[in-house]
Coordinates of C-alpha atoms in Angstrom, one line a residue:
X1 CA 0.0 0.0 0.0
X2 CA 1.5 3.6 -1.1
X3 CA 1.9 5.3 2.1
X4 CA 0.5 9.1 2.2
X5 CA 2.6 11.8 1.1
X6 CA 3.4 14.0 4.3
X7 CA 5.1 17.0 3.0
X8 CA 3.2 19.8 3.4
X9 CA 1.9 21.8 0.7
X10 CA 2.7 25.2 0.5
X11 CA -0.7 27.7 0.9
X12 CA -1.1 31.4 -0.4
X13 CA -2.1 33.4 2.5
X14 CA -5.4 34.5 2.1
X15 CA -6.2 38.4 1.2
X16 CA -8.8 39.9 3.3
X17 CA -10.9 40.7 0.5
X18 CA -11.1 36.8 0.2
X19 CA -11.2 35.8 3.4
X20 CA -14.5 38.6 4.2
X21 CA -16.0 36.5 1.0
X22 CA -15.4 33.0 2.4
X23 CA -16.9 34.4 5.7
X24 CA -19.7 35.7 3.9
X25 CA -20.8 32.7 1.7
X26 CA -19.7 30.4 5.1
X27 CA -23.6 29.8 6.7
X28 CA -23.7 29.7 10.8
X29 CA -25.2 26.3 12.3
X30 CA -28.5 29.0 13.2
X31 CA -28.4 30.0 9.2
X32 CA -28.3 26.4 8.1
X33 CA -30.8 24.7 10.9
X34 CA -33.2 27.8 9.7
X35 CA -33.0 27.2 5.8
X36 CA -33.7 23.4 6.4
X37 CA -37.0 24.1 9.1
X38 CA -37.8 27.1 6.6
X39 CA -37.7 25.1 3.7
X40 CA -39.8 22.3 5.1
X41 CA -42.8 25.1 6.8
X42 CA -44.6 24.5 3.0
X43 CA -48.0 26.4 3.1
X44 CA -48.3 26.2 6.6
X45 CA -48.2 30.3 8.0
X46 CA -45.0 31.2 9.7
X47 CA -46.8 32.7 12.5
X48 CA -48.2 29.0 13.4
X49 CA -44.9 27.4 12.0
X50 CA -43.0 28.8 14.5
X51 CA -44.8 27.0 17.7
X52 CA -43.9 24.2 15.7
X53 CA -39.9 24.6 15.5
X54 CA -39.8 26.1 18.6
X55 CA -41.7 23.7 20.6
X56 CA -39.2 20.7 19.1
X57 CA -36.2 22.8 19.8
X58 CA -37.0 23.2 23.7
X59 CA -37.8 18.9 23.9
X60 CA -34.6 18.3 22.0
X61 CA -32.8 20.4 24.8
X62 CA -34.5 19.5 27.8
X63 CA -34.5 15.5 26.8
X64 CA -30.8 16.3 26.3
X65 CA -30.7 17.4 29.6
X66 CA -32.6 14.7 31.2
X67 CA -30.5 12.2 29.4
X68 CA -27.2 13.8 30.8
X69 CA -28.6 14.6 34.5
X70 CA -29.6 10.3 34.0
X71 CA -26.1 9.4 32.9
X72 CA -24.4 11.0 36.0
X73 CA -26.7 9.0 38.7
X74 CA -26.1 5.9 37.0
X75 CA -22.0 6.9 37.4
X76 CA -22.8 8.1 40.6
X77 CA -23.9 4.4 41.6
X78 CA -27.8 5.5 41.9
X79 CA -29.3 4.0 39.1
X80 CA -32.2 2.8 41.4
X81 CA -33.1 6.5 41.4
X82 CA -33.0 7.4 37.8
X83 CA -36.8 7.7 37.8
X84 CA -37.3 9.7 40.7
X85 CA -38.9 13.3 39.8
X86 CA -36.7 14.5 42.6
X87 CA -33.6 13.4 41.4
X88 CA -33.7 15.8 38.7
X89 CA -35.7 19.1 40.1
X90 CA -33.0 19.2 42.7
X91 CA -30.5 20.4 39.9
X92 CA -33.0 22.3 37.5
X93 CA -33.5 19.5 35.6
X94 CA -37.2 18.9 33.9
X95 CA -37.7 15.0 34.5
X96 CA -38.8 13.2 31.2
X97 CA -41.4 10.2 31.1
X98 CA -39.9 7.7 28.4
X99 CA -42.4 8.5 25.6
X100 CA -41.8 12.3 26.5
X101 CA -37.4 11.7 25.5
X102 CA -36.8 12.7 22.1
X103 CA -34.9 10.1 21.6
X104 CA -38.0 7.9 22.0
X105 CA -39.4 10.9 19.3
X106 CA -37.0 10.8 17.1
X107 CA -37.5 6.4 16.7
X108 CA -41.3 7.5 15.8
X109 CA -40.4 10.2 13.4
X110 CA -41.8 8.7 10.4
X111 CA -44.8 7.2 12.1
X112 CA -48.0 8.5 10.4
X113 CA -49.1 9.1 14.2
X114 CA -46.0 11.3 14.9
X115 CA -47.7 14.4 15.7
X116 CA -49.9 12.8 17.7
X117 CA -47.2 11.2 19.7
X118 CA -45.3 14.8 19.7
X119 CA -48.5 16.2 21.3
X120 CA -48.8 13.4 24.1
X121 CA -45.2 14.2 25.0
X122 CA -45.4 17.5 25.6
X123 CA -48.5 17.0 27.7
X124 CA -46.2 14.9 30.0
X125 CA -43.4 16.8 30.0
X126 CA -45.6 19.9 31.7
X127 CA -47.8 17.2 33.7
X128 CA -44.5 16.1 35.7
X129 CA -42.8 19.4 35.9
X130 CA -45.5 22.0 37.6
X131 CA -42.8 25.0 36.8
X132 CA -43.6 24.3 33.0
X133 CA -47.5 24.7 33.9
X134 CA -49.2 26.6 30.7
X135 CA -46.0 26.9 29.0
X136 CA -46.0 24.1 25.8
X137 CA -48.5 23.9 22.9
X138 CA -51.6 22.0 23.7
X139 CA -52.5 19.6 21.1
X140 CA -50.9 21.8 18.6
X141 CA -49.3 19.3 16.3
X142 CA -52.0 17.5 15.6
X143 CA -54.4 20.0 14.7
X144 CA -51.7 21.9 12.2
X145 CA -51.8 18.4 9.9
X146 CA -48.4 18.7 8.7
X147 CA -47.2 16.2 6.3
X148 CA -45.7 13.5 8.2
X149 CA -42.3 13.3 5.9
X150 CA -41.9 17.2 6.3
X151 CA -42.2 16.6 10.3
X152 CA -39.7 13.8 10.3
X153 CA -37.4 15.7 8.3
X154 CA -37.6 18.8 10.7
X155 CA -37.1 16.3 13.7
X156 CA -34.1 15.0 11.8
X157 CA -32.8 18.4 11.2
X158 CA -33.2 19.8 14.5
X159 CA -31.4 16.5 16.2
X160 CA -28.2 18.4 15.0
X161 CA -28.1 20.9 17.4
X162 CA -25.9 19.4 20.3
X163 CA -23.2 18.2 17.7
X164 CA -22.4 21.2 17.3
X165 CA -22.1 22.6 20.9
X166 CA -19.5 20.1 21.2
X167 CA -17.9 21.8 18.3
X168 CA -17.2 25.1 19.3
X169 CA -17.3 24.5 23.0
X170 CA -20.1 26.1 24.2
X171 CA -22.3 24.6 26.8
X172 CA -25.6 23.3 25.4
X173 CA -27.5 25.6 27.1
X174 CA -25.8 28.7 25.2
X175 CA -26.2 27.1 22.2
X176 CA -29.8 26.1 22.5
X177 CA -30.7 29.4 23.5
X178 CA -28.6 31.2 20.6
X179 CA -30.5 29.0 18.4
X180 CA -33.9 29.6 20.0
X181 CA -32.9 33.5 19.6
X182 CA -32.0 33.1 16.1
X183 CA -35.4 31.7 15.5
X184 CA -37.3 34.1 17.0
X185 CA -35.7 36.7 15.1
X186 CA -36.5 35.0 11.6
X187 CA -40.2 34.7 12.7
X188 CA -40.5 37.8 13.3
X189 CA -38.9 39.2 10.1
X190 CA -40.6 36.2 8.3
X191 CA -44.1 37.7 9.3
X192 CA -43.0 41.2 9.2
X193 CA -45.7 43.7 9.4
X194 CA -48.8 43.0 11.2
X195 CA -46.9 40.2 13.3
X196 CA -43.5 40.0 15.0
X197 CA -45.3 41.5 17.8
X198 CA -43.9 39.1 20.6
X199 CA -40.0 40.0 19.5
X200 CA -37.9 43.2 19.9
X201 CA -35.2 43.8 17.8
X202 CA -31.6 42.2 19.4
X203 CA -30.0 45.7 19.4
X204 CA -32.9 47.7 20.9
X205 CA -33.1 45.4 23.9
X206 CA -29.4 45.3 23.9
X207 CA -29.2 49.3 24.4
X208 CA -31.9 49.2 26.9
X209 CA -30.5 46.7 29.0
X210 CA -26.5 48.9 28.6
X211 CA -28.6 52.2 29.3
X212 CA -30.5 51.0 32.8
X213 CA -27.4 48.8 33.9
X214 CA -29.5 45.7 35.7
X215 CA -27.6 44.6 38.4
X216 CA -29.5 43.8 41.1
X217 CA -32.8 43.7 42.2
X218 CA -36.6 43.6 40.6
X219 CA -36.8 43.5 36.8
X220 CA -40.2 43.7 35.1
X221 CA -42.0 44.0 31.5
X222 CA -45.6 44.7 31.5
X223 CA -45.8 43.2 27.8
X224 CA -43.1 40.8 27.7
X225 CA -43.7 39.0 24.7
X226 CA -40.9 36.3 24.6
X227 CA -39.3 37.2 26.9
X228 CA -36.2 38.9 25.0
X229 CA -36.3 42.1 27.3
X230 CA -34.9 39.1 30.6
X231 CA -32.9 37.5 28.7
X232 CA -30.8 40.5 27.7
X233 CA -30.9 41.5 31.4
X234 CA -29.3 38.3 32.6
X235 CA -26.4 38.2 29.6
X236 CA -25.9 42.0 30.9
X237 CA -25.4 40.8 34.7
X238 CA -23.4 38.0 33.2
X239 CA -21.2 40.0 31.0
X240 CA -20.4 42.6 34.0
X241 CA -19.3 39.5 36.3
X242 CA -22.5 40.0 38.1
X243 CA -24.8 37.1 39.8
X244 CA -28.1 36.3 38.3
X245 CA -29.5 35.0 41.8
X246 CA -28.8 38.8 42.6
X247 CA -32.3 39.4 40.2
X248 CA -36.1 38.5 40.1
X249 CA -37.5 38.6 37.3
X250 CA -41.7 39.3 37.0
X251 CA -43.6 39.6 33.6
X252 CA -46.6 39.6 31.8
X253 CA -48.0 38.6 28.5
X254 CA -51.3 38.8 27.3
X255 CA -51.5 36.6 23.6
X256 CA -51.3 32.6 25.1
X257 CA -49.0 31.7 22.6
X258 CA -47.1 34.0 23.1
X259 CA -46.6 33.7 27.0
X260 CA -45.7 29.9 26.3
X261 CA -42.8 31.0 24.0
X262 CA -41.7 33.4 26.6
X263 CA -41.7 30.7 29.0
X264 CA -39.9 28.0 27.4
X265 CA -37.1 30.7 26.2
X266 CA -36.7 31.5 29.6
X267 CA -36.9 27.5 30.5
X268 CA -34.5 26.8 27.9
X269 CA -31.7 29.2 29.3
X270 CA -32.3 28.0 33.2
X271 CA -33.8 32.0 34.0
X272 CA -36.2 31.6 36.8
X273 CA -39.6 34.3 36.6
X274 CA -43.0 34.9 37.2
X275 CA -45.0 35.5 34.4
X276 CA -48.3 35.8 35.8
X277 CA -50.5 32.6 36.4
X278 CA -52.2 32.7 33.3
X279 CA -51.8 35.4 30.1
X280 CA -53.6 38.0 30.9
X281 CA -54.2 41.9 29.7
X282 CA -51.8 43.7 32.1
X283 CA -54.4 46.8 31.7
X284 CA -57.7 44.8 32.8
X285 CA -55.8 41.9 35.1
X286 CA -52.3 43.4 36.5
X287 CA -50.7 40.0 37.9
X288 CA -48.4 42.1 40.1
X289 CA -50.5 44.3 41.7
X290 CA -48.0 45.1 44.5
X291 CA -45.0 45.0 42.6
X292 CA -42.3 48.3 43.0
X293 CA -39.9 47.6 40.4
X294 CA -35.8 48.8 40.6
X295 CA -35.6 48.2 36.3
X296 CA -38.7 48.3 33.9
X297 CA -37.9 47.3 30.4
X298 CA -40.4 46.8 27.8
X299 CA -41.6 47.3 24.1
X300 CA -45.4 47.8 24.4
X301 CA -47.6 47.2 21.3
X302 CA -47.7 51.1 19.1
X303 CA -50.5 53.3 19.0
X304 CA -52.9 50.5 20.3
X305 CA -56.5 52.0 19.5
X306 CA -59.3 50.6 21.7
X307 CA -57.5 49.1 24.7
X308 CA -60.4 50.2 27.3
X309 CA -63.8 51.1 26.5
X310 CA -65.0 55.1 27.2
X311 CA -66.6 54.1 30.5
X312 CA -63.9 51.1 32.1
X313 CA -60.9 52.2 33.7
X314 CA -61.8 55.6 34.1
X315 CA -60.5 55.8 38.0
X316 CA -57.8 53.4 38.0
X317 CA -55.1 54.3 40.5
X318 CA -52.5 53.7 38.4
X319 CA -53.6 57.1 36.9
X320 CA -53.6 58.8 40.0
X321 CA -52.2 62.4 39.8
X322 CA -52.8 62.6 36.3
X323 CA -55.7 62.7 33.4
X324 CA -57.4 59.0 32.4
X325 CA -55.2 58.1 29.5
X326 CA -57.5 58.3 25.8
X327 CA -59.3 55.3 24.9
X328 CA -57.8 56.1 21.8
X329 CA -54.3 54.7 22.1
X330 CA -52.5 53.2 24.8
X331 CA -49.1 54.7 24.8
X332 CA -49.6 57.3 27.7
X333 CA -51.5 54.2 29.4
X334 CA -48.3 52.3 29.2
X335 CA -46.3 55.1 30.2
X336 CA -48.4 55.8 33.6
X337 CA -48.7 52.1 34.0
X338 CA -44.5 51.6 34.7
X339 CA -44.5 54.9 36.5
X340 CA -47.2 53.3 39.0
X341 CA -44.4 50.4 38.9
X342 CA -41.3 51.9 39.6
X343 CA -39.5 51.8 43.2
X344 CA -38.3 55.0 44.7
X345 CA -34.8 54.0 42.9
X346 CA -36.3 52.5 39.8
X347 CA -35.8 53.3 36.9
X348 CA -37.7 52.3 33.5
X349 CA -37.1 52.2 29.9
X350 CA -39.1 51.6 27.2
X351 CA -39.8 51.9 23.4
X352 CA -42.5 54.0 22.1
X353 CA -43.8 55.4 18.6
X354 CA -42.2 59.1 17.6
X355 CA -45.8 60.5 18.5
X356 CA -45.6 60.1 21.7
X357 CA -43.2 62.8 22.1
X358 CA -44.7 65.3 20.6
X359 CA -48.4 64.7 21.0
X360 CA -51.5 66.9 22.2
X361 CA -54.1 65.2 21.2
X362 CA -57.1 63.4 23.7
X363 CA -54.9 65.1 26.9
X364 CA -51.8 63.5 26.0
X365 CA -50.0 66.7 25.8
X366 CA -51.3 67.5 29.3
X367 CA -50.2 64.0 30.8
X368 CA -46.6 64.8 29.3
X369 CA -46.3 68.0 30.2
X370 CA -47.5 66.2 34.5
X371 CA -44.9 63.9 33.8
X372 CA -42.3 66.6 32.9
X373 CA -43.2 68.7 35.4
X374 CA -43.0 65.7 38.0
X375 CA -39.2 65.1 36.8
X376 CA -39.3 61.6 35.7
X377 CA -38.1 62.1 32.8
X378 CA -34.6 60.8 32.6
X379 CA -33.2 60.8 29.2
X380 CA -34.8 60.8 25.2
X381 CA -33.4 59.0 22.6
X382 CA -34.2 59.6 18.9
X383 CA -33.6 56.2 17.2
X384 CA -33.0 55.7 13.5
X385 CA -35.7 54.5 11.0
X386 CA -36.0 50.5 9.9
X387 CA -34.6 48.7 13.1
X388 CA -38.1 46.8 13.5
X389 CA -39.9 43.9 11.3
X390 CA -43.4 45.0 12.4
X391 CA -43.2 48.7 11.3
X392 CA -40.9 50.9 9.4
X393 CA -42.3 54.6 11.5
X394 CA -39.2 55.3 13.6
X395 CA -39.4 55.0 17.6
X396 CA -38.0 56.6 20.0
X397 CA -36.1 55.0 24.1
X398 CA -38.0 57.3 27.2
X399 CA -36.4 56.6 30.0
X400 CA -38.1 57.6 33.6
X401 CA -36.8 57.6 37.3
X402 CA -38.4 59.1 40.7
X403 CA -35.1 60.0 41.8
X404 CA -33.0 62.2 40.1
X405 CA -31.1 63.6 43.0
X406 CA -27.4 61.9 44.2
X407 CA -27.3 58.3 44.6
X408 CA -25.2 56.0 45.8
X409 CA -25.5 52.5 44.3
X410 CA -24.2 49.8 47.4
X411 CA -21.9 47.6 45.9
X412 CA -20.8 49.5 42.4
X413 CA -19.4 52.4 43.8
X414 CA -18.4 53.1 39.9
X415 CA -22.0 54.0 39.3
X416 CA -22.9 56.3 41.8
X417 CA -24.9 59.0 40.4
X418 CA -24.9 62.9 40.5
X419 CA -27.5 64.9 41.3
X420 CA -29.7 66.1 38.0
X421 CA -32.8 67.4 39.5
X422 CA -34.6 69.5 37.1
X423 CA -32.2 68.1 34.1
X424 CA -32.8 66.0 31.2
X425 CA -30.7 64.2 28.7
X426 CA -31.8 64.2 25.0
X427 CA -29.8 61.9 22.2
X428 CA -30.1 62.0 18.8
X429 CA -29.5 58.8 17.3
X430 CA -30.7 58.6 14.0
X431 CA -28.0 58.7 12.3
X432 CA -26.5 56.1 14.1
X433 CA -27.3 52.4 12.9
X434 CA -25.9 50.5 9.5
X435 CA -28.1 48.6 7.0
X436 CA -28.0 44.7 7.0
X437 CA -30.1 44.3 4.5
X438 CA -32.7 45.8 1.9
X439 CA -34.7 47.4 4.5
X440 CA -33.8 46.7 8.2
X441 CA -31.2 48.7 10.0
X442 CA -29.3 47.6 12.9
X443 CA -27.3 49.1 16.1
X444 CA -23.5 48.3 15.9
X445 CA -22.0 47.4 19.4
X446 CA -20.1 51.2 19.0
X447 CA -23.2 52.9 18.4
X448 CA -24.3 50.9 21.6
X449 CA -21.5 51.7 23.4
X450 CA -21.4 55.5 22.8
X451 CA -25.2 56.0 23.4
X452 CA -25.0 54.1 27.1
X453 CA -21.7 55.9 27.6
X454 CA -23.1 59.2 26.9
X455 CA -26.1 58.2 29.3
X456 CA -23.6 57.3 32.0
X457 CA -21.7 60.2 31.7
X458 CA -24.0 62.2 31.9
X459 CA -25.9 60.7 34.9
X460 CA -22.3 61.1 36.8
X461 CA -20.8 57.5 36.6
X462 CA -16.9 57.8 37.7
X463 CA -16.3 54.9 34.2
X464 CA -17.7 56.7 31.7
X465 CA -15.9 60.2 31.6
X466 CA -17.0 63.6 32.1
X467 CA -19.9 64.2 29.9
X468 CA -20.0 67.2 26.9
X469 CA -22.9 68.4 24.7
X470 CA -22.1 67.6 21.4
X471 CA -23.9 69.9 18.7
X472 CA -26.7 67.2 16.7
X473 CA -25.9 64.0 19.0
X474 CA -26.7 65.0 22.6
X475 CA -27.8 68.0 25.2
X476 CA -28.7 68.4 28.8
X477 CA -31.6 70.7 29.0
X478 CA -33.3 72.0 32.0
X479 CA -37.1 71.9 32.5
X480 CA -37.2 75.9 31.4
X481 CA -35.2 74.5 27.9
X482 CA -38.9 71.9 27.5
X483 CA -41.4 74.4 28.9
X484 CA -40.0 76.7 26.4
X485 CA -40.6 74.3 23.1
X486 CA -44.0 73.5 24.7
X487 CA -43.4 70.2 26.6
X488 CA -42.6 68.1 23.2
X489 CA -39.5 65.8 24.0
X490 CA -38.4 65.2 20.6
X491 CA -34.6 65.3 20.6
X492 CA -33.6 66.8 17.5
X493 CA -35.1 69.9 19.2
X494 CA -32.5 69.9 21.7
X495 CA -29.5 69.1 20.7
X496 CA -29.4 71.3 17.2
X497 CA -27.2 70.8 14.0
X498 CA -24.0 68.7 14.0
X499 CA -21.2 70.9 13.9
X500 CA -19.6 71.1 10.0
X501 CA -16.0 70.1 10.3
X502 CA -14.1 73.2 8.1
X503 CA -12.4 71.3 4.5
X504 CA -9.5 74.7 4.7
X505 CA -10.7 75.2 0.9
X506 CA -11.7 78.9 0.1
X507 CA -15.4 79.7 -0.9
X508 CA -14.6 81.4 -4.1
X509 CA -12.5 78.1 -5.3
X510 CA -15.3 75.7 -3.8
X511 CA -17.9 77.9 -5.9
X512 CA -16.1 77.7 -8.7
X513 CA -15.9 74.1 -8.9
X514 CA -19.5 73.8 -8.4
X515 CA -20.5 76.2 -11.6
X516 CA -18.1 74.3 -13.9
X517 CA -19.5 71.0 -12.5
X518 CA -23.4 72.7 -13.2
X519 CA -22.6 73.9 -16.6
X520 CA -20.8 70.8 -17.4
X521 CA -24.2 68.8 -16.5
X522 CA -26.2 71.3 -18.4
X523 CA -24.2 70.9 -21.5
X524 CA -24.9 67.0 -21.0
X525 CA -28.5 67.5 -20.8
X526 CA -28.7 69.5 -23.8
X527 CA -27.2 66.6 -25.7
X528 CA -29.1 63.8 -24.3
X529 CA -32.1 65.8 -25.2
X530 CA -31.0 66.5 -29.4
X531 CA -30.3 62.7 -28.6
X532 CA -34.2 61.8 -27.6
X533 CA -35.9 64.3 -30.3
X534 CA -33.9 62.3 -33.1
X535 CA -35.1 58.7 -31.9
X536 CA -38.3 59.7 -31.3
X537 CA -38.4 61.4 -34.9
X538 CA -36.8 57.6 -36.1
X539 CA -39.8 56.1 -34.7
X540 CA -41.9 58.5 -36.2
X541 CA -43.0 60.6 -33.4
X542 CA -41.3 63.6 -33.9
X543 CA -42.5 67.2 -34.1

């Protein structure tokens, strides 16, 4: 037998140019398991296909766990105890009947009866694990009547997944819930407008989360959808070397499927919360009625029209102080709902439509200019057009506190705060963001990083600097600066024109340039035109 040659070959060293294209046309493991499920969806609606994928992804991942947590008390010399509910709770672990493992799925997976059998499993899964109560689809499978082939296919596809956390190293759970994530996000851009509701765009919750800092304490969202707003808040406590037990997490989500996916995302990555007993409207049925928030992140629905009737809600106390919010639209609702939520420390930030900063119609002008006057409002941020699947109308961050005065924050002395009574921050961030594709925009980690640093700076953290007003990007402005453009909070107001860095070349020269250039382009036209009249007179429609 030749033996195999084992001098080395010599390699070019890749350029840049063609190492940016390898990277480009190179798919991630979330691109590839996406194609293959998206590829496989057929004619069934994306906003029911993704219960479907989503559903299978969290019984691949929690069977996985099951089987590992199983593995280690047969080592451990307790295999008499591998089917004892107990066994598993006692390290987070969701015990699995047999017919519930996926690796008893995956043998059926070509079964005419699969969904069926996919149905029955999740049913057990939640019946032995009361934490998981409401949270998986309920006979969903079967009633969708997907072809069986395309469902065994999908199984098959999605057994991939833990291959590949071997791969690059990460723990299963990370890569679950990156894949999970990934999901979510193609859903929602899948359904685009007039769905995508129940996911926020990665870099919006990503600046909220840097902006309000989430160490410790009480975080809630009052419209959680899936739950993208916590799961930011733990990577951010994670990322700073902070502890996740130092958190508790409440939330609320009123669309049923919905609050399942929020709760096996938050399943999936081990993030403890209460979401309410059941979904519920957080207007009509608050399921924390005696909750004081420290952090209130959240992305409520925009411009909701006909959220209370005329005559209900009228004297809630969560308006107390101010007017009843119109029946109209919900934002100012919203906005005096997290107010009614926030601890004496807390602080809350949120998305909202550009209206809302700017509008007088049905008494909102008079709740804004209450709020104003009450000094909870903390710092505006103008935010560039196209970051969202559901709308292209450009949004805006509010962010609200009750105390504005000197804090000192017990065990980060490096974000003590100075005392800002009477003062408000304004940011102008639409120019901020790049393009990733056709027509959504995204946040870059800098942009990120100088809009949270400016906030910091500004608020008097020792890490972030000394703060500045920079002419069209940010401005402090005192309450007299609002009163005097009539209570309207739009930023652009504030913080003027950017500043036009001087080129050195002399106006005379640059204006001389510009005529030649204009004369030259005139002269073009001219000839382009002769050029017209004489093919149009070819064709025999000249005059």
């Amino acid at each position: 037998m030749a033996k195999k040659s084992t001098t080395k070959t010599a390699t070019t060293p890749k350029t840049p140019k063609a190492q940016k294209k390898e990277s480009k046309s190179k798919k991630s493991f979330e691109q590839t398991l996406w194609d293959t499920a998206d590829k496989l969806r057929g004619s069934v609606e994306s906003s029911e296909y993704k219960h479907v994928v989503l559903s299978l992804i969290f019984l691949k991942f929690v069977s996985d766990r099951f089987e590992k947590r199983r593995a280690e008390l047969v080592t451990q010399g307790k295999a008499n105890y591998v089917d004892m509910v107990e066994f598993y709770t006692m390290q987070n672990v969701f015990y699995l009947p047999e017919d519930s493992r996926w690796s008893t799925i995956v043998k059926q997976a070509k079964q005419d009866d699969i969904a069926v059998r996919i149905d029955s499993a999740l049913h057990a899964v939640e019946k032995n694990n009361p934490s998981l109560k409401g949270a998986l689809p309920d006979n969903y499978f079967s009633r969708m009547g997907i072809d069986v082939a395309k469902l065994a296919a999908l199984i098959d596809s999605i057994n991939n997944i833990d291959t590949v956390a071997d791969e690059q190293g990460e723990s299963e759970q990370d890569i679950v819930g990156r894949v999970y994530e990934y999901f979510l996000g193609k859903f929602a851009a899948t359904e685009g407008k007039g769905g995508g509701e129940f996911y926020t765009p990665k870099c919006v919750v990503n600046l909220l989360a840097e902006m309000i800092e989430p160490y410790s304490g009480k975080i809630y969202d009052p419209c959680c959808g899936s739950g993208g707003m916590f799961v930011q808040s733990v990577k951010f406590i994670t990322s700073h070397s902070g502890n996740q037990k130092d958190i508790s997490i409440y939330g609320q989500e009123q669309t049923s499927t919905t609050y399942k996916l929020a709760k096996m995302n938050l399943a999936i990555r081990g993030i403890s919360t209460n979401l309410g007993e059941v979904p519920a409207d957080t207007f009509f049925k608050d399921q924390h009625p005696d909750l004081k928030a420290d952090y209130i992140l959240a992305n409520p629905p925009f411009n909701l029209k006909a959220w209370r009737g005329a005559d209900e809600l009228t004297d809630d106390p969560r308006w107390s102080g101010y007017d009843v919010p119109p029946a109209g639209n919900a934002n100012y609702g919203w906005i005096l709902h997290m107010i009614s939520k926030l601890s004496e420390n807390g602080v809350a930030g949120f998305v909202l439509a550009n209206g809302s900063m700017s509008t007088s119609t049905s008494g909102e002008g008079a709740i804004r200019q209450k709020i104003i006057e009450n000094d909870l409002v903390d710092c505006m941020i103008a935010l560039p057009g196209q970051l969202f699947y559901t709308t292209q109308i450009p949004v805006c961050l509010w962010f609200l506190t009750k105390r504005k005065k000197a804090r000192q924050v017990k065990g980060h002395s490096e974000l003590n705060q100075r005392d800002r009574v009477g003062e408000t921050l304004f940011i102008d961030a639409r120019n901020h963001g790049t393009m990733v594709d056709r027509t959504h925009k995204e946040l870059t980690e800098a942009d990120i990083s100088e809009i949270a640093r400016t906030y910091h700076a500004w608020r008097g953290e020792s890490k972030d600097g000394e703060y500045e007003d920079k002419p069209g990007f940010c401005k402090s402005a005192t309450l007299a600066d609002i009163q005097a453009n009539d209570y309207v909070l739009t930023p652009g107001r504030y913080v003027g024109a950017a500043a036009i860095e001087d080129d050195g070349i002399p106006f005379e020269t640059k204006m001389n340039d510009l005529t030649a250039t204009l004369y030259q382009q005139m002269e073009e036209t001219q000839k382009l035109d002769q050029t017209i009249r004489k093919n149009l007179e070819a064709l025999g429609y000249g005059k």
